[in-house]
PDB file of C-alpha atoms and ligand atoms in Angstrom:
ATOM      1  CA  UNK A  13     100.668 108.118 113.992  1.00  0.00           C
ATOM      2  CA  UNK A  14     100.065 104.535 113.225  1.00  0.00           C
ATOM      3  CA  UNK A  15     100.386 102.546 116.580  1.00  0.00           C
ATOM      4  CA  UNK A  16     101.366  99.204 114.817  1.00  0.00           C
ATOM      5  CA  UNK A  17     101.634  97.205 118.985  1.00  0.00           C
ATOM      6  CA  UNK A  18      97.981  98.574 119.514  1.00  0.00           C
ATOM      7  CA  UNK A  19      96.788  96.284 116.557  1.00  0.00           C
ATOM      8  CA  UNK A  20      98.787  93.302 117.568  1.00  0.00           C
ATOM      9  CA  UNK A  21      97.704  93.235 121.309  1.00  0.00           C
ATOM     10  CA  UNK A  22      93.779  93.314 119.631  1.00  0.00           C
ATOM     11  CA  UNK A  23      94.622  90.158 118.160  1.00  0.00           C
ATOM     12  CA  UNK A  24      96.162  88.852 121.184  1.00  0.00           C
ATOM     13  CA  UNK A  25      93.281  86.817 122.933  1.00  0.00           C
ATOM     14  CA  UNK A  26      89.575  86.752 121.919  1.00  0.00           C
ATOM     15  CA  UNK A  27      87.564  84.475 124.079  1.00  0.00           C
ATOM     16  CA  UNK A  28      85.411  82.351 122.211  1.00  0.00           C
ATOM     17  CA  UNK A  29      83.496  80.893 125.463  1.00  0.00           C
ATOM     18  CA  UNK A  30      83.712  79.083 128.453  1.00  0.00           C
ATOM     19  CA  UNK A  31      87.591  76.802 128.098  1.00  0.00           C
ATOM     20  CA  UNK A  32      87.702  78.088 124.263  1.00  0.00           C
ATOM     21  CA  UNK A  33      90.123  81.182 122.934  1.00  0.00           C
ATOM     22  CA  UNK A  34      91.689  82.273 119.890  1.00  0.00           C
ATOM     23  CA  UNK A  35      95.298  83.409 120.623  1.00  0.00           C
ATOM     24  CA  UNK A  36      96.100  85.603 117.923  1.00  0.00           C
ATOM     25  CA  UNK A  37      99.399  85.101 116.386  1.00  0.00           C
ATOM     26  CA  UNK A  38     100.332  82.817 118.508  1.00  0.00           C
ATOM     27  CA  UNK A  39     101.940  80.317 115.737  1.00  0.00           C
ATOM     28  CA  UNK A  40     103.648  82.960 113.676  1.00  0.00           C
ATOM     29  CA  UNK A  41     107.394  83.009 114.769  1.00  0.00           C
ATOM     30  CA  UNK A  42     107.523  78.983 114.030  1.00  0.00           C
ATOM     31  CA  UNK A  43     105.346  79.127 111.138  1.00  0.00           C
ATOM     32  CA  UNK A  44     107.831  78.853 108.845  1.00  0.00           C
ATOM     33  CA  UNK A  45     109.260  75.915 110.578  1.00  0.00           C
ATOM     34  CA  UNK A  46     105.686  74.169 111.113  1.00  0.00           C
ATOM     35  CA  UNK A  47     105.558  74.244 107.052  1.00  0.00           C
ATOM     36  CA  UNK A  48     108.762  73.468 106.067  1.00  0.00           C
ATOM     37  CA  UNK A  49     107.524  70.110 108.532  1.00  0.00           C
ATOM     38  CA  UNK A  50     104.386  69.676 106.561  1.00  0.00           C
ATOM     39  CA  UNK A  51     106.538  69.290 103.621  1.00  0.00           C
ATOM     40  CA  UNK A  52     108.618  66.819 104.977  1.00  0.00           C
ATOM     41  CA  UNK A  53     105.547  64.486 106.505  1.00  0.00           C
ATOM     42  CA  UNK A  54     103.247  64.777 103.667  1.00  0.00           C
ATOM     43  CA  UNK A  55     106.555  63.428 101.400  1.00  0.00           C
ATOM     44  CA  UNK A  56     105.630  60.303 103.173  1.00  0.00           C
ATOM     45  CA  UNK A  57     102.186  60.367 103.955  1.00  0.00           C
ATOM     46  CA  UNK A  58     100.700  62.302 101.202  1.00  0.00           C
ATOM     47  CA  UNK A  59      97.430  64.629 101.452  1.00  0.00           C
ATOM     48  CA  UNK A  60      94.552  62.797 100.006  1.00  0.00           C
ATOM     49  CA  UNK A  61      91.213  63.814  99.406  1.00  0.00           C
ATOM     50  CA  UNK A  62      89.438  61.341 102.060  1.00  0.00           C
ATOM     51  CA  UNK A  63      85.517  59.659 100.938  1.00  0.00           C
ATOM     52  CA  UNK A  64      82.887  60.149 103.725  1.00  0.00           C
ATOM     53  CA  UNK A  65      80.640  57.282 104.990  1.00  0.00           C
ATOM     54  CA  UNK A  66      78.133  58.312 102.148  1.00  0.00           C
ATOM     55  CA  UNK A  67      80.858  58.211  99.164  1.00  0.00           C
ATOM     56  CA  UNK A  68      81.129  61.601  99.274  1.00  0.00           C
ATOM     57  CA  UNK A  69      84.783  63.280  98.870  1.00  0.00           C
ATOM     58  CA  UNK A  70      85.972  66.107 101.004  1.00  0.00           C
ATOM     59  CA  UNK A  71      87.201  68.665  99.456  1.00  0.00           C
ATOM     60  CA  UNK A  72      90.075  69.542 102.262  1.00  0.00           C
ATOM     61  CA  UNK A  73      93.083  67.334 101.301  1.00  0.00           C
ATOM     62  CA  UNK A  74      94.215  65.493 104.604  1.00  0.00           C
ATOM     63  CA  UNK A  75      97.212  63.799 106.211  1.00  0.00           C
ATOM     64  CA  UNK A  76      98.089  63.295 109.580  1.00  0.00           C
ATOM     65  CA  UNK A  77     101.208  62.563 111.740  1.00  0.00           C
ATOM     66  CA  UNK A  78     102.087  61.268 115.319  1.00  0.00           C
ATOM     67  CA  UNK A  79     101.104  57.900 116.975  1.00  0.00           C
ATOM     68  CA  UNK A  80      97.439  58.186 115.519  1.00  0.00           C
ATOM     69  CA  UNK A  81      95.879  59.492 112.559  1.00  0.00           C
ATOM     70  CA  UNK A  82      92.535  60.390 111.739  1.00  0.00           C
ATOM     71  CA  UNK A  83      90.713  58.659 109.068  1.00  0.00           C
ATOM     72  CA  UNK A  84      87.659  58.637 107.182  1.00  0.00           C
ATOM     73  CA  UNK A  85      86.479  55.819 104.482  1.00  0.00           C
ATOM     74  CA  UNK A  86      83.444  54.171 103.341  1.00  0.00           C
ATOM     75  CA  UNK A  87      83.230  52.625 106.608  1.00  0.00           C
ATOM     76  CA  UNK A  88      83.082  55.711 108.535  1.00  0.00           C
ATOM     77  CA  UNK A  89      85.750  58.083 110.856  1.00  0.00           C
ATOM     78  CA  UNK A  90      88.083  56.416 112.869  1.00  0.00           C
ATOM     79  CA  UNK A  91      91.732  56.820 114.442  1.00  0.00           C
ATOM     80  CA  UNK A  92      94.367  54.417 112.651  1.00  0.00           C
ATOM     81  CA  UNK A  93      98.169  54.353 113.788  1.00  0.00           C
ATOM     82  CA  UNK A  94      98.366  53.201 110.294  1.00  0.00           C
ATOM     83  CA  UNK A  95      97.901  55.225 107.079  1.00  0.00           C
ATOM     84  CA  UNK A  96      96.209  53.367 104.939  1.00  0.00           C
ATOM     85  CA  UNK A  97      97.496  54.825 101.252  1.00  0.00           C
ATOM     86  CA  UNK A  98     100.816  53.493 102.431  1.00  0.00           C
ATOM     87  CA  UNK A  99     100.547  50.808 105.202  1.00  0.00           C
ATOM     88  CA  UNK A 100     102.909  52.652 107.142  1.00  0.00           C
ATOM     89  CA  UNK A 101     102.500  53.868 110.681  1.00  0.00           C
ATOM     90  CA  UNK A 102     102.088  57.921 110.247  1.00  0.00           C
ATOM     91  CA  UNK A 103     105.342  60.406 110.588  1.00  0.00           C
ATOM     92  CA  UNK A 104     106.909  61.021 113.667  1.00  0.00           C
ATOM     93  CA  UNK A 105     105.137  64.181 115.290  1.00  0.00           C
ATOM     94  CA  UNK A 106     107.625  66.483 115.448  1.00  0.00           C
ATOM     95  CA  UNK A 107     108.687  67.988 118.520  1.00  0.00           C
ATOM     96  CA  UNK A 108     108.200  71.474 117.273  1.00  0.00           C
ATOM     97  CA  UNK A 109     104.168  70.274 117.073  1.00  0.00           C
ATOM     98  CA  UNK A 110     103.989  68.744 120.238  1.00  0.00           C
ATOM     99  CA  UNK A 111     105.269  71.885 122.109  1.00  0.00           C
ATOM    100  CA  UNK A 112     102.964  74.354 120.321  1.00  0.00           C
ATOM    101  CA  UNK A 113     100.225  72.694 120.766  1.00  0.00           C
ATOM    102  CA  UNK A 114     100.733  71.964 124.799  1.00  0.00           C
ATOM    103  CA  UNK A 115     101.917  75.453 124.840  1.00  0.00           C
ATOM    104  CA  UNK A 116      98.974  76.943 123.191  1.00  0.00           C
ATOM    105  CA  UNK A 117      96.606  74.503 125.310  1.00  0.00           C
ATOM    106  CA  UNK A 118      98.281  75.847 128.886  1.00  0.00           C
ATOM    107  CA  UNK A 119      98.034  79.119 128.162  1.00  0.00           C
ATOM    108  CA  UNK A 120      94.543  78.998 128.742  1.00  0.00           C
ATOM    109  CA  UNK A 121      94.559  76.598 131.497  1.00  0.00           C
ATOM    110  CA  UNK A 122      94.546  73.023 129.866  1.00  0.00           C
ATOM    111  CA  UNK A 123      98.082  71.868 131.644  1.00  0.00           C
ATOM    112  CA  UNK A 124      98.334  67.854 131.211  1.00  0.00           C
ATOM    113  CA  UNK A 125      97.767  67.961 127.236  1.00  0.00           C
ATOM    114  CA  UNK A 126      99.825  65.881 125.025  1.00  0.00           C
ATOM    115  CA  UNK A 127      98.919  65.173 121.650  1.00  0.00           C
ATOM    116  CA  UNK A 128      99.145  61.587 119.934  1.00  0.00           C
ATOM    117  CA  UNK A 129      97.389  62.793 116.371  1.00  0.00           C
ATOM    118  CA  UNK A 130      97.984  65.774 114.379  1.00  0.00           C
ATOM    119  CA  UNK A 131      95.394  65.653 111.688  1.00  0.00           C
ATOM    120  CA  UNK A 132      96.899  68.142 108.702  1.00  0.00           C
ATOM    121  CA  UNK A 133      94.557  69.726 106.389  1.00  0.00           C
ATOM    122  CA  UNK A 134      95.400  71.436 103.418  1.00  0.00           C
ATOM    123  CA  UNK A 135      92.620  73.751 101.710  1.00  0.00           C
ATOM    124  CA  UNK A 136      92.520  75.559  98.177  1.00  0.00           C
ATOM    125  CA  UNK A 137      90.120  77.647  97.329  1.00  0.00           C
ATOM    126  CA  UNK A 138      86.702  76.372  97.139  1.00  0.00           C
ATOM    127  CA  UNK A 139      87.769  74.084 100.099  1.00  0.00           C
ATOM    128  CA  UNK A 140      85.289  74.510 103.444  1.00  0.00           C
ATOM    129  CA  UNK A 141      84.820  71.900 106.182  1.00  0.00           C
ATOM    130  CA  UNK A 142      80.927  72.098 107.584  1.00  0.00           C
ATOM    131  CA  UNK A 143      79.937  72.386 110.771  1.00  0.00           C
ATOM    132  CA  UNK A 144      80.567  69.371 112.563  1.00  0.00           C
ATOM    133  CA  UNK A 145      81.797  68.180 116.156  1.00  0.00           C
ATOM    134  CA  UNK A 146      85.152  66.320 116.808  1.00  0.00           C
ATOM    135  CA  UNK A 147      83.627  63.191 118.222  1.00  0.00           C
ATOM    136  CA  UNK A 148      86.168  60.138 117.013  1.00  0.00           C
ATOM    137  CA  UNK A 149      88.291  60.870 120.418  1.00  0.00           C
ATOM    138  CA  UNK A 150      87.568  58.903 123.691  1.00  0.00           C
ATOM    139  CA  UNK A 151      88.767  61.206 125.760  1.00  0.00           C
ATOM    140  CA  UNK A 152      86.591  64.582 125.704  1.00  0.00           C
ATOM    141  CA  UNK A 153      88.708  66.068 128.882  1.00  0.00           C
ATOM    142  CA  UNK A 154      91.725  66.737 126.232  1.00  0.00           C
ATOM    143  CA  UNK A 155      91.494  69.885 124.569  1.00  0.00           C
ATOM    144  CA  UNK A 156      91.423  70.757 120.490  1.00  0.00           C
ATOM    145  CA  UNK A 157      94.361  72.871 119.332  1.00  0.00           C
ATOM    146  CA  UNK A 158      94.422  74.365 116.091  1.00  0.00           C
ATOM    147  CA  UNK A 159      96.562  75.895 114.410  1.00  0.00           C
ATOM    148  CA  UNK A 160      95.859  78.218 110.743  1.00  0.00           C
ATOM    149  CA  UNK A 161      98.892  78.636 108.087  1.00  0.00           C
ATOM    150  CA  UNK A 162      98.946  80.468 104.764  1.00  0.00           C
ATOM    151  CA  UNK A 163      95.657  81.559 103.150  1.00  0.00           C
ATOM    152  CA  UNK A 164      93.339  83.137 106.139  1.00  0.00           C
ATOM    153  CA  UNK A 165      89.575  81.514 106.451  1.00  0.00           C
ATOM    154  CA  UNK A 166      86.280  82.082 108.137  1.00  0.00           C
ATOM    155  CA  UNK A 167      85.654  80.125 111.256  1.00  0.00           C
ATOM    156  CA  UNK A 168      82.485  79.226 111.747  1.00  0.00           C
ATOM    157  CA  UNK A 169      82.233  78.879 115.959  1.00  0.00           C
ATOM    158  CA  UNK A 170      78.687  77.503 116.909  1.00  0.00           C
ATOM    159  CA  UNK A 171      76.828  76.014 119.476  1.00  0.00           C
ATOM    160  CA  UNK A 172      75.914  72.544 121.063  1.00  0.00           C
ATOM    161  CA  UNK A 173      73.014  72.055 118.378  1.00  0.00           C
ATOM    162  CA  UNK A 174      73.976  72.127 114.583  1.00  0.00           C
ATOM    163  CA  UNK A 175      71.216  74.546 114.271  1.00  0.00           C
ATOM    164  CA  UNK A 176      72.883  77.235 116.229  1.00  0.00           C
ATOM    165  CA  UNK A 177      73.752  79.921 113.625  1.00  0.00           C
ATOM    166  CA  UNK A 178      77.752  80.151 114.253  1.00  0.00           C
ATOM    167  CA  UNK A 179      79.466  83.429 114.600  1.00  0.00           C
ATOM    168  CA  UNK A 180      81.943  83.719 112.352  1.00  0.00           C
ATOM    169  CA  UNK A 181      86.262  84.824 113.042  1.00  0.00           C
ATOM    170  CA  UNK A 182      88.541  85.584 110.683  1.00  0.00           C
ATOM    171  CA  UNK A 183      91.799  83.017 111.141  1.00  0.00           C
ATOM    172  CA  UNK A 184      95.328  84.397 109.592  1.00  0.00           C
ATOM    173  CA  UNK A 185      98.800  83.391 109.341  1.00  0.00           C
ATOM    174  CA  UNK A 186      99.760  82.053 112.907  1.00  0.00           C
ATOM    175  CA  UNK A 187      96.318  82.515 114.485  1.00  0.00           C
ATOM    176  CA  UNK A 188      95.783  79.293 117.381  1.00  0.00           C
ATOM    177  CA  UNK A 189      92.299  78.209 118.134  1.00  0.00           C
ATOM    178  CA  UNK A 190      92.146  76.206 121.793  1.00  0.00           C
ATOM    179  CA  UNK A 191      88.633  74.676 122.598  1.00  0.00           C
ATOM    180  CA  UNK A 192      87.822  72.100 125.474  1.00  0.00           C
ATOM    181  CA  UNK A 193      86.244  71.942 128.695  1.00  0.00           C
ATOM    182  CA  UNK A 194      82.657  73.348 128.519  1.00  0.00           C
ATOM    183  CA  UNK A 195      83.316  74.161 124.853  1.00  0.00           C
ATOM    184  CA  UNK A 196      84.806  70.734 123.708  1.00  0.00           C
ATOM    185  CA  UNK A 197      81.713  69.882 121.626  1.00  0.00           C
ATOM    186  CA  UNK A 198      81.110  72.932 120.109  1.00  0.00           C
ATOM    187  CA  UNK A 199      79.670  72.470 116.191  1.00  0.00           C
ATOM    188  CA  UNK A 200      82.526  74.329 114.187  1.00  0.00           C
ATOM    189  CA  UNK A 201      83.904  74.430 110.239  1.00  0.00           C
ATOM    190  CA  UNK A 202      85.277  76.439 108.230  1.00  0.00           C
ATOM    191  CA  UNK A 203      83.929  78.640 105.325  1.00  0.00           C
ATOM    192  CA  UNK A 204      84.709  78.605 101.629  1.00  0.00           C
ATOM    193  CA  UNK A 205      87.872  79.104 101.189  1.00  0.00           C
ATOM    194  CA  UNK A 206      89.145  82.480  99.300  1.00  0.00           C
ATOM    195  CA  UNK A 207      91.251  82.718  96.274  1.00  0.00           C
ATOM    196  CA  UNK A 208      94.327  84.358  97.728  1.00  0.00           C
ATOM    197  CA  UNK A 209      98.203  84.085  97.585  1.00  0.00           C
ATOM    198  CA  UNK A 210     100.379  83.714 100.512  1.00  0.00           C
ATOM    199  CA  UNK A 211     103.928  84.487 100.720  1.00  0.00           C
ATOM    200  CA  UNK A 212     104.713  81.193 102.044  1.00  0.00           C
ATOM    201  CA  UNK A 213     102.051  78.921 100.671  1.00  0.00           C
ATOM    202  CA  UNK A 214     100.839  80.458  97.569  1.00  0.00           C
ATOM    203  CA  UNK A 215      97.226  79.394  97.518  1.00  0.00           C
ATOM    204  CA  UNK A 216      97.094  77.191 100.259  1.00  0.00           C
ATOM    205  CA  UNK A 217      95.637  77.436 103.626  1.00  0.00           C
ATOM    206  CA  UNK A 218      97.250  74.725 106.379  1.00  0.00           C
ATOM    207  CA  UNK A 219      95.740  73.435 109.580  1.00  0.00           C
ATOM    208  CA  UNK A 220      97.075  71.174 112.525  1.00  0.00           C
ATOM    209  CA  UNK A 221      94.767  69.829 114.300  1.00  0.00           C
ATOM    210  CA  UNK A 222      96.245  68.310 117.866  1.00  0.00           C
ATOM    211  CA  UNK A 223      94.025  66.019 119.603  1.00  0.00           C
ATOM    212  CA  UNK A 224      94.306  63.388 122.148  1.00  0.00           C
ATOM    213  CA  UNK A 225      92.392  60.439 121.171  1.00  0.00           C
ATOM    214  CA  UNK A 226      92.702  58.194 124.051  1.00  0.00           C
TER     215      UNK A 226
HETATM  216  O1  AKG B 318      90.678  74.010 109.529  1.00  0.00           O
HETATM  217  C1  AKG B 318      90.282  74.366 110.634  1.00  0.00           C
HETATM  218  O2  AKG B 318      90.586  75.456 111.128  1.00  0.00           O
HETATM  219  C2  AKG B 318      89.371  73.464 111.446  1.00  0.00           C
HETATM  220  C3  AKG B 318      89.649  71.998 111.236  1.00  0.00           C
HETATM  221  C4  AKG B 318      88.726  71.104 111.980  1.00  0.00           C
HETATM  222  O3  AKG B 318      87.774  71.511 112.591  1.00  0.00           O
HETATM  223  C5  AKG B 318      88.970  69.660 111.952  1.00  0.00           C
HETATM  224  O4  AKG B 318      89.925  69.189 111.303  1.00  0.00           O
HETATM  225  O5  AKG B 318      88.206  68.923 112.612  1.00  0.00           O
HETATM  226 MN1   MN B 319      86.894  69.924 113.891  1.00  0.00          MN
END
């Protein structure tokens, strides 16, 4: 007889290192809610395919809401409380966000997070993000919280080097990545994306990426 609890406890927690877990599911009973959010926010602020420093453009789509966004131009990556497609200051982070995110980050230990940006990333297939470290925040005590919606991925979890070959995790629907502490500058990125349809997002994969930047 199928056992259908068994399979959702092996999801539950997988360590990923020292500070650094993927909490299974953790996401999925407000992930309708979370992207019924995105909608709303990215009305406003929409995705946009950012350039890199060298001109290249990224092929993950990005917005971002709370007091802070992430940003990268011609002139490199910084954090802007001002979008710069619309001049505005970036949506309101909704307190559904804020929450999950310093929910997700005390459940393994991190208790004084609070996020000011949630950098929103939208992926279609083809989409992948390389390795790389999240280095634009001033304070490396904070933890990363991440949260995957829609289309799953690969994440690629390496080491302190870029050289490290990174094991790889496969992120669904609802899955929560938390990394900080010993593991805060862990290389990381996500693979390729699949062609796929989701119930909810069709061929779309959503992250939120909570970070505290200062
Ligand atoms: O999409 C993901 O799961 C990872 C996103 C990420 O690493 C980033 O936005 O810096
Ligand atoms: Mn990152």
């Amino acid at each position: 007889m199928m056992q259908p609890d068994l399979f959702a406890d092996e999801r539950r927690t997988l360590p990923l290192g020292p500070d650094a877990a993927l909490l299974g599911g953790f996401a999925t009973e407000s992930a309708e809610a979370l992207i019924s959010h995105i909608q709303h926010i990215t009305a406003s602020s929409p995705f946009r395919h950012m350039e890199t420093r060298s001109g290249k453009r990224m092929s993950v789509a990005m917005s971002n809401c709370g007091s802070l966004g992430w940003v990268s131009d011609r002139s490199g990556y910084r954090y802007d409380a001002l979008d710069p497609l619309t001049g505005n200051p970036w949506p309101h982070m909704p307190r559904l966000f804020r929450e999950l995110a310093e929910h997700a980050a005390r459940s393994i230990g991190f208790h004084n997070f609070t996020p000011e940006a949630c950098l929103i990333n939208q992926y279609r297939p083809g989409a992948r993000l390389s390795l790389h470290q999240d280095m634009d925040e001033q304070d490396r005590t904070a933890p990363i919280v991440s949260v995957s919606l829609g289309l799953p991925a690969t994440f690629l979890w390496g080491g302190h080097h870029r050289a490290c070959r990174p094991k790889r995790y496969s992120l669904i629907h609802g899955d929560v990545v938390v990394w900080g502490g010993a593991s805060r500058m862990i290389f990381h990125g996500i693979d390729v994306l699949k062609e796929g349809k989701h119930p909810l997002t069709e061929d779309v994969r959503f992250n939120l990426t909570f970070r505290k930047v200062r």
